[in-house]
Amino acid sequence: MSGALVLSGGGLAGIAWEIGILIGIRDAAPAVYDAITAPEVTYLGTSAGSAVASQLAGGTAIGELFAQQIAEETAELGADIDLVSFQQTMATLSAGVRSPQEFRQRLGTFAREADTTPAAERLAVIEARLPISVWPDRRLLVTAIDTDTGELRVFDRDSGVSLINAVAASCAVPGVWPTVEIEGVHYMDGGMRSASNVDLIAGSDPVLILTPSPATGPMGDAISEADLAALGDAVVTSVFADAASLAAFGQNPLDPAVRPPSAEAGRAQGRELAASLQSIWA
């Protein structure tokens, strides 16, 4: 079986941190980095992770990606988001629901009705992030949620959907960024089902999951026991943001100013992580 790299959601801070982790691994253990990014490895990206997965799959060198994150100039748009207020909104929308899917349907209505940045402006940002606009040859999975039904959709090169639209849909945080219309259906952030949707790569081995958050937070565990159980006997390494990285993220992970410190903190954490991956990936 081939391995999988799972990249979770986490805003601009998460993009920077995940890139930082990967270049840190390369710094300390180049052979491990080469194995993680080998052509046969599946990339699964959710929300911010879909951007990183697409950048890597598109062939951009990790050094170039890191340089983009620590540069002062960026094409990224900032957004004011209060995480406490966002969590309160989630709690309000979840009151009385009978299933996770019903909650996502409520959330989808909220997302469609929200006053956000114009869709064309947001798509231009996503296009600026990606080195290519077509799906790469390697296996790349991008997740999003149907705002009407609350169901998960997984986009890949056989979906007949543009890569830019797929990533924009996966990154469409409800109430912050516009939903993305694809084939007459409006989609929102894939992280509204799960931060990583790691159950989708059942059968892969080994698995490396990068999640730019604490392992447990106000909304519960970042990765559920059920999701991990779906991976069976695979060797799974789950990496969460350490204290220094969480401090670098600040109070607003969608503020472009958090990119350089988040990337640097991720790089330091990646260097420390690399040795533990040697026997698994190298």
mmCIF file of C-alpha atoms in Angstrom:
data_model
loop_
_atom_site.group_PDB
_atom_site.id
_atom_site.type_symbol
_atom_site.label_atom_id
_atom_site.label_comp_id
_atom_site.label_asym_id
_atom_site.label_seq_id
_atom_site.Cartn_x
_atom_site.Cartn_y
_atom_site.Cartn_z
ATOM 1 C CA MET A 1 0.000 0.000 0.000
ATOM 2 C CA SER A 2 1.129 3.557 -0.650
ATOM 3 C CA GLY A 3 1.192 6.270 1.966
ATOM 4 C CA ALA A 4 -0.842 9.419 2.423
ATOM 5 C CA LEU A 5 -0.190 12.980 3.517
ATOM 6 C CA VAL A 6 -3.256 14.541 5.139
ATOM 7 C CA LEU A 7 -3.330 18.330 5.406
ATOM 8 C CA SER A 8 -6.031 19.802 7.651
ATOM 9 C CA GLY A 9 -7.734 23.195 7.796
ATOM 10 C CA GLY A 10 -6.472 26.194 9.733
ATOM 11 C CA GLY A 11 -6.653 29.421 7.724
ATOM 12 C CA LEU A 12 -3.624 31.375 6.555
ATOM 13 C CA ALA A 13 -1.799 30.410 9.740
ATOM 14 C CA GLY A 14 -2.445 26.763 8.901
ATOM 15 C CA ILE A 15 -1.124 27.073 5.358
ATOM 16 C CA ALA A 16 2.071 28.686 6.620
ATOM 17 C CA TRP A 17 2.501 26.188 9.446
ATOM 18 C CA GLU A 18 2.007 23.115 7.247
ATOM 19 C CA ILE A 19 4.542 24.412 4.748
ATOM 20 C CA GLY A 20 6.869 25.171 7.657
ATOM 21 C CA ILE A 21 6.499 21.639 9.064
ATOM 22 C CA LEU A 22 7.336 20.108 5.697
ATOM 23 C CA ILE A 23 10.413 22.234 5.053
ATOM 24 C CA GLY A 24 11.550 21.533 8.615
ATOM 25 C CA ILE A 25 11.323 17.807 7.911
ATOM 26 C CA ARG A 26 13.332 18.343 4.743
ATOM 27 C CA ASP A 27 15.954 20.322 6.662
ATOM 28 C CA ALA A 28 16.541 17.544 9.177
ATOM 29 C CA ALA A 29 15.769 14.433 7.115
ATOM 30 C CA PRO A 30 15.749 14.915 3.329
ATOM 31 C CA ALA A 31 15.053 11.221 2.689
ATOM 32 C CA VAL A 32 11.931 11.386 4.837
ATOM 33 C CA TYR A 33 10.703 14.456 2.970
ATOM 34 C CA ASP A 34 11.340 12.734 -0.364
ATOM 35 C CA ALA A 35 9.311 9.720 0.782
ATOM 36 C CA ILE A 36 6.396 11.852 2.024
ATOM 37 C CA THR A 37 6.232 13.726 -1.273
ATOM 38 C CA ALA A 38 6.866 10.736 -3.570
ATOM 39 C CA PRO A 39 4.541 10.483 -6.606
ATOM 40 C CA GLU A 40 2.707 7.427 -5.268
ATOM 41 C CA VAL A 41 1.691 9.171 -2.011
ATOM 42 C CA THR A 42 -1.924 10.359 -1.856
ATOM 43 C CA TYR A 43 -2.512 13.975 -0.864
ATOM 44 C CA LEU A 44 -5.745 14.704 1.000
ATOM 45 C CA GLY A 45 -6.441 18.396 1.565
ATOM 46 C CA THR A 46 -9.217 20.022 3.559
ATOM 47 C CA SER A 47 -9.732 23.796 3.625
ATOM 48 C CA ALA A 48 -6.292 25.397 4.112
ATOM 49 C CA GLY A 49 -4.787 21.955 3.591
ATOM 50 C CA SER A 50 -6.299 21.764 0.121
ATOM 51 C CA ALA A 51 -4.231 24.793 -0.882
ATOM 52 C CA VAL A 52 -0.985 23.283 0.433
ATOM 53 C CA ALA A 53 -1.743 19.888 -1.096
ATOM 54 C CA SER A 54 -2.428 21.493 -4.479
ATOM 55 C CA GLN A 55 0.708 23.615 -4.303
ATOM 56 C CA LEU A 56 2.856 20.564 -3.573
ATOM 57 C CA ALA A 57 1.075 18.421 -6.160
ATOM 58 C CA GLY A 58 1.552 21.198 -8.712
ATOM 59 C CA GLY A 59 5.306 20.859 -8.413
ATOM 60 C CA THR A 60 6.253 24.037 -6.558
ATOM 61 C CA ALA A 61 9.434 23.453 -4.548
ATOM 62 C CA ILE A 62 8.954 23.547 -0.790
ATOM 63 C CA GLY A 63 11.672 26.209 -0.513
ATOM 64 C CA GLU A 64 9.721 28.492 -2.825
ATOM 65 C CA LEU A 65 6.494 27.882 -0.920
ATOM 66 C CA PHE A 66 8.222 28.743 2.342
ATOM 67 C CA ALA A 67 9.718 31.916 0.856
ATOM 68 C CA GLN A 68 6.219 33.006 -0.177
ATOM 69 C CA GLN A 69 4.980 32.564 3.385
ATOM 70 C CA ILE A 70 7.686 34.649 5.037
ATOM 71 C CA ALA A 71 7.515 37.420 2.425
ATOM 72 C CA GLU A 72 5.810 40.636 3.510
ATOM 73 C CA GLU A 73 3.956 41.074 0.230
ATOM 74 C CA THR A 74 1.126 38.688 -0.537
ATOM 75 C CA ALA A 75 -1.966 38.372 -2.699
ATOM 76 C CA GLU A 76 -3.898 36.985 0.262
ATOM 77 C CA LEU A 77 -6.952 38.804 1.569
ATOM 78 C CA GLY A 78 -7.276 39.226 5.294
ATOM 79 C CA ALA A 79 -10.501 38.667 7.208
ATOM 80 C CA ASP A 80 -11.522 39.564 10.717
ATOM 81 C CA ILE A 81 -12.608 36.439 12.544
ATOM 82 C CA ASP A 82 -13.151 36.085 16.269
ATOM 83 C CA LEU A 83 -12.688 32.391 17.027
ATOM 84 C CA VAL A 84 -14.778 32.577 20.194
ATOM 85 C CA SER A 85 -17.630 34.277 18.340
ATOM 86 C CA PHE A 86 -17.325 31.763 15.478
ATOM 87 C CA GLN A 87 -17.573 28.870 17.932
ATOM 88 C CA GLN A 88 -20.626 30.477 19.528
ATOM 89 C CA THR A 89 -22.262 30.716 16.095
ATOM 90 C CA MET A 90 -21.529 27.035 15.533
ATOM 91 C CA ALA A 91 -23.082 26.197 18.903
ATOM 92 C CA THR A 92 -26.207 28.224 18.109
ATOM 93 C CA LEU A 93 -26.644 26.548 14.730
ATOM 94 C CA SER A 94 -26.193 23.099 16.252
ATOM 95 C CA ALA A 95 -28.875 23.549 18.917
ATOM 96 C CA GLY A 96 -31.555 20.902 18.538
ATOM 97 C CA VAL A 97 -30.124 19.183 15.472
ATOM 98 C CA ARG A 98 -30.642 15.444 15.164
ATOM 99 C CA SER A 99 -27.584 14.598 13.078
ATOM 100 C CA PRO A 100 -24.265 16.080 11.917
ATOM 101 C CA GLN A 101 -25.682 16.328 8.411
ATOM 102 C CA GLU A 102 -28.642 18.410 9.626
ATOM 103 C CA PHE A 103 -26.173 20.737 11.351
ATOM 104 C CA ARG A 104 -24.226 21.112 8.104
ATOM 105 C CA GLN A 105 -27.451 21.925 6.255
ATOM 106 C CA ARG A 106 -28.138 24.736 8.728
ATOM 107 C CA LEU A 107 -24.576 25.887 8.369
ATOM 108 C CA GLY A 108 -24.926 25.805 4.598
ATOM 109 C CA THR A 109 -27.929 28.128 4.727
ATOM 110 C CA PHE A 110 -25.955 30.476 6.972
ATOM 111 C CA ALA A 111 -23.012 30.351 4.546
ATOM 112 C CA ARG A 112 -25.112 31.110 1.455
ATOM 113 C CA GLU A 113 -26.859 34.062 3.099
ATOM 114 C CA ALA A 114 -23.743 35.654 4.612
ATOM 115 C CA ASP A 115 -22.429 38.998 3.345
ATOM 116 C CA THR A 116 -18.887 38.218 2.218
ATOM 117 C CA THR A 117 -16.140 39.204 -0.204
ATOM 118 C CA PRO A 118 -17.359 38.987 -3.842
ATOM 119 C CA ALA A 119 -16.894 35.506 -5.296
ATOM 120 C CA ALA A 120 -14.754 36.697 -8.231
ATOM 121 C CA GLU A 121 -12.361 38.499 -5.900
ATOM 122 C CA ARG A 122 -11.993 35.422 -3.731
ATOM 123 C CA LEU A 123 -11.388 33.147 -6.721
ATOM 124 C CA ALA A 124 -8.583 35.463 -7.866
ATOM 125 C CA VAL A 125 -6.881 34.940 -4.484
ATOM 126 C CA ILE A 126 -7.125 31.164 -4.783
ATOM 127 C CA GLU A 127 -5.785 31.274 -8.342
ATOM 128 C CA ALA A 128 -2.800 33.315 -7.136
ATOM 129 C CA ARG A 129 -2.022 30.616 -4.561
ATOM 130 C CA LEU A 130 -1.819 27.738 -7.010
ATOM 131 C CA PRO A 131 1.098 27.077 -9.354
ATOM 132 C CA ILE A 132 -1.163 25.268 -11.831
ATOM 133 C CA SER A 133 -4.830 25.521 -12.745
ATOM 134 C CA VAL A 134 -5.243 21.911 -13.880
ATOM 135 C CA TRP A 135 -5.236 18.757 -11.783
ATOM 136 C CA PRO A 136 -1.837 17.083 -11.449
ATOM 137 C CA ASP A 137 -1.234 13.460 -12.446
ATOM 138 C CA ARG A 138 -0.766 12.286 -8.867
ATOM 139 C CA ARG A 139 -3.688 11.360 -6.578
ATOM 140 C CA LEU A 140 -4.974 14.564 -5.009
ATOM 141 C CA LEU A 141 -8.247 14.676 -3.041
ATOM 142 C CA VAL A 142 -9.973 17.959 -2.111
ATOM 143 C CA THR A 143 -12.997 18.048 0.193
ATOM 144 C CA ALA A 144 -16.024 20.366 0.294
ATOM 145 C CA ILE A 145 -19.586 20.341 1.631
ATOM 146 C CA ASP A 146 -22.819 20.698 -0.370
ATOM 147 C CA THR A 147 -24.582 23.601 1.388
ATOM 148 C CA ASP A 148 -28.058 22.255 0.509
ATOM 149 C CA THR A 149 -27.697 18.650 1.597
ATOM 150 C CA GLY A 150 -24.798 18.876 4.040
ATOM 151 C CA GLU A 151 -23.125 15.996 2.229
ATOM 152 C CA LEU A 152 -19.409 15.687 1.642
ATOM 153 C CA ARG A 153 -18.044 15.851 -1.880
ATOM 154 C CA VAL A 154 -14.524 14.779 -2.725
ATOM 155 C CA PHE A 155 -13.043 16.396 -5.813
ATOM 156 C CA ASP A 156 -10.223 14.820 -7.813
ATOM 157 C CA ARG A 157 -8.896 14.918 -11.360
ATOM 158 C CA ASP A 158 -11.798 12.739 -12.558
ATOM 159 C CA SER A 159 -14.500 15.058 -11.188
ATOM 160 C CA GLY A 160 -14.653 17.329 -14.221
ATOM 161 C CA VAL A 161 -14.295 20.370 -11.939
ATOM 162 C CA SER A 162 -11.546 22.978 -12.136
ATOM 163 C CA LEU A 163 -8.860 22.713 -9.487
ATOM 164 C CA ILE A 164 -9.257 26.398 -8.606
ATOM 165 C CA ASN A 165 -12.984 26.002 -7.961
ATOM 166 C CA ALA A 166 -12.419 22.849 -5.920
ATOM 167 C CA VAL A 167 -9.832 24.517 -3.669
ATOM 168 C CA ALA A 168 -11.940 27.669 -3.345
ATOM 169 C CA ALA A 169 -14.910 25.528 -2.275
ATOM 170 C CA SER A 170 -12.818 23.628 0.253
ATOM 171 C CA CYS A 171 -11.565 26.931 1.725
ATOM 172 C CA ALA A 172 -14.986 28.664 1.849
ATOM 173 C CA VAL A 173 -15.272 29.272 5.599
ATOM 174 C CA PRO A 174 -18.990 29.859 6.360
ATOM 175 C CA GLY A 175 -19.775 33.489 7.046
ATOM 176 C CA VAL A 176 -16.268 34.595 6.080
ATOM 177 C CA TRP A 177 -15.747 33.634 2.418
ATOM 178 C CA PRO A 178 -18.390 33.170 -0.292
ATOM 179 C CA THR A 179 -19.736 29.739 -1.117
ATOM 180 C CA VAL A 180 -18.545 28.408 -4.469
ATOM 181 C CA GLU A 181 -21.034 27.398 -7.135
ATOM 182 C CA ILE A 182 -20.072 24.267 -9.053
ATOM 183 C CA GLU A 183 -22.488 22.666 -11.493
ATOM 184 C CA GLY A 184 -25.386 24.589 -9.947
ATOM 185 C CA VAL A 185 -24.541 23.525 -6.391
ATOM 186 C CA HIS A 186 -23.087 25.821 -3.725
ATOM 187 C CA TYR A 187 -20.227 24.390 -1.682
ATOM 188 C CA MET A 188 -18.522 25.425 1.553
ATOM 189 C CA ASP A 189 -15.477 24.532 3.625
ATOM 190 C CA GLY A 190 -14.719 20.791 3.779
ATOM 191 C CA GLY A 191 -13.621 21.260 7.377
ATOM 192 C CA MET A 192 -17.257 21.564 8.425
ATOM 193 C CA ARG A 193 -17.407 17.749 8.381
ATOM 194 C CA SER A 194 -13.988 17.143 9.858
ATOM 195 C CA ALA A 195 -10.782 19.135 10.180
ATOM 196 C CA SER A 196 -8.943 16.460 8.197
ATOM 197 C CA ASN A 197 -11.507 13.996 6.776
ATOM 198 C CA VAL A 198 -8.812 11.401 7.320
ATOM 199 C CA ASP A 199 -11.214 8.468 6.957
ATOM 200 C CA LEU A 200 -11.204 9.100 3.195
ATOM 201 C CA ILE A 201 -7.738 7.620 2.789
ATOM 202 C CA ALA A 202 -8.503 4.284 4.461
ATOM 203 C CA GLY A 203 -6.183 1.714 2.923
ATOM 204 C CA SER A 204 -3.170 4.028 2.812
ATOM 205 C CA ASP A 205 -0.134 3.174 4.913
ATOM 206 C CA PRO A 206 1.766 4.969 6.397
ATOM 207 C CA VAL A 207 -0.237 8.138 7.061
ATOM 208 C CA LEU A 208 1.039 11.532 8.170
ATOM 209 C CA ILE A 209 -1.621 13.996 9.387
ATOM 210 C CA LEU A 210 -0.735 17.663 9.890
ATOM 211 C CA THR A 211 -3.328 19.597 11.910
ATOM 212 C CA PRO A 212 -2.648 23.268 12.795
ATOM 213 C CA SER A 213 -4.547 23.243 16.078
ATOM 214 C CA PRO A 214 -4.382 21.639 19.513
ATOM 215 C CA ALA A 215 -5.305 17.952 19.637
ATOM 216 C CA THR A 216 -8.370 18.885 21.709
ATOM 217 C CA GLY A 217 -10.211 22.193 21.729
ATOM 218 C CA PRO A 218 -13.568 23.782 22.582
ATOM 219 C CA MET A 219 -15.233 21.930 19.689
ATOM 220 C CA GLY A 220 -13.829 18.535 20.797
ATOM 221 C CA ASP A 221 -11.028 16.368 19.434
ATOM 222 C CA ALA A 222 -9.416 17.653 16.237
ATOM 223 C CA ILE A 223 -9.396 14.076 14.879
ATOM 224 C CA SER A 224 -12.137 11.737 16.041
ATOM 225 C CA GLU A 225 -11.576 8.180 17.246
ATOM 226 C CA ALA A 226 -13.920 6.986 14.481
ATOM 227 C CA ASP A 227 -11.831 8.649 11.790
ATOM 228 C CA LEU A 228 -8.645 7.077 13.104
ATOM 229 C CA ALA A 229 -10.342 3.694 13.438
ATOM 230 C CA ALA A 230 -11.171 3.852 9.717
ATOM 231 C CA LEU A 231 -7.430 3.677 8.986
ATOM 232 C CA GLY A 232 -7.211 0.193 10.452
ATOM 233 C CA ASP A 233 -3.694 -1.087 11.065
ATOM 234 C CA ALA A 234 -1.933 1.708 9.181
ATOM 235 C CA VAL A 235 0.993 3.406 10.890
ATOM 236 C CA VAL A 236 -0.433 6.864 11.620
ATOM 237 C CA THR A 237 1.486 9.912 12.813
ATOM 238 C CA SER A 238 -0.752 12.792 13.923
ATOM 239 C CA VAL A 239 1.029 16.121 14.328
ATOM 240 C CA PHE A 240 -0.665 19.034 16.087
ATOM 241 C CA ALA A 241 0.585 22.572 16.574
ATOM 242 C CA ASP A 242 2.928 22.899 19.559
ATOM 243 C CA ALA A 243 2.816 25.769 22.062
ATOM 244 C CA ALA A 244 5.157 27.998 20.065
ATOM 245 C CA SER A 245 3.131 27.460 16.900
ATOM 246 C CA LEU A 246 -0.173 28.196 18.630
ATOM 247 C CA ALA A 247 1.318 31.432 19.954
ATOM 248 C CA ALA A 248 2.446 32.334 16.423
ATOM 249 C CA PHE A 249 -1.088 31.808 15.072
ATOM 250 C CA GLY A 250 -2.405 34.618 17.290
ATOM 251 C CA GLN A 251 -6.103 35.356 17.712
ATOM 252 C CA ASN A 252 -6.943 35.578 14.012
ATOM 253 C CA PRO A 253 -5.638 32.768 11.753
ATOM 254 C CA LEU A 254 -6.979 34.628 8.700
ATOM 255 C CA ASP A 255 -4.737 37.655 9.210
ATOM 256 C CA PRO A 256 -1.951 37.630 6.567
ATOM 257 C CA ALA A 257 0.439 39.017 9.200
ATOM 258 C CA VAL A 258 0.511 35.630 10.992
ATOM 259 C CA ARG A 259 2.058 33.886 8.000
ATOM 260 C CA PRO A 260 5.784 34.514 8.665
ATOM 261 C CA PRO A 261 5.762 33.608 12.389
ATOM 262 C CA SER A 262 3.535 30.571 11.739
ATOM 263 C CA ALA A 263 5.856 29.334 8.980
ATOM 264 C CA GLU A 264 8.939 29.780 11.157
ATOM 265 C CA ALA A 265 7.305 28.030 14.125
ATOM 266 C CA GLY A 266 6.248 25.167 11.860
ATOM 267 C CA ARG A 267 9.773 24.844 10.511
ATOM 268 C CA ALA A 268 11.207 24.545 14.010
ATOM 269 C CA GLN A 269 8.589 21.942 14.932
ATOM 270 C CA GLY A 270 9.208 20.020 11.703
ATOM 271 C CA ARG A 271 12.924 19.768 12.414
ATOM 272 C CA GLU A 272 12.161 18.254 15.814
ATOM 273 C CA LEU A 273 9.596 15.885 14.320
ATOM 274 C CA ALA A 274 11.789 14.514 11.536
ATOM 275 C CA ALA A 275 13.731 11.962 13.600
ATOM 276 C CA SER A 276 10.548 10.212 14.730
ATOM 277 C CA LEU A 277 9.531 9.697 11.089
ATOM 278 C CA GLN A 278 12.788 8.110 9.959
ATOM 279 C CA SER A 279 11.832 4.490 10.628
ATOM 280 C CA ILE A 280 8.352 4.981 9.170
ATOM 281 C CA TRP A 281 8.980 6.868 5.937
ATOM 282 C CA ALA A 282 12.649 6.699 5.037
#
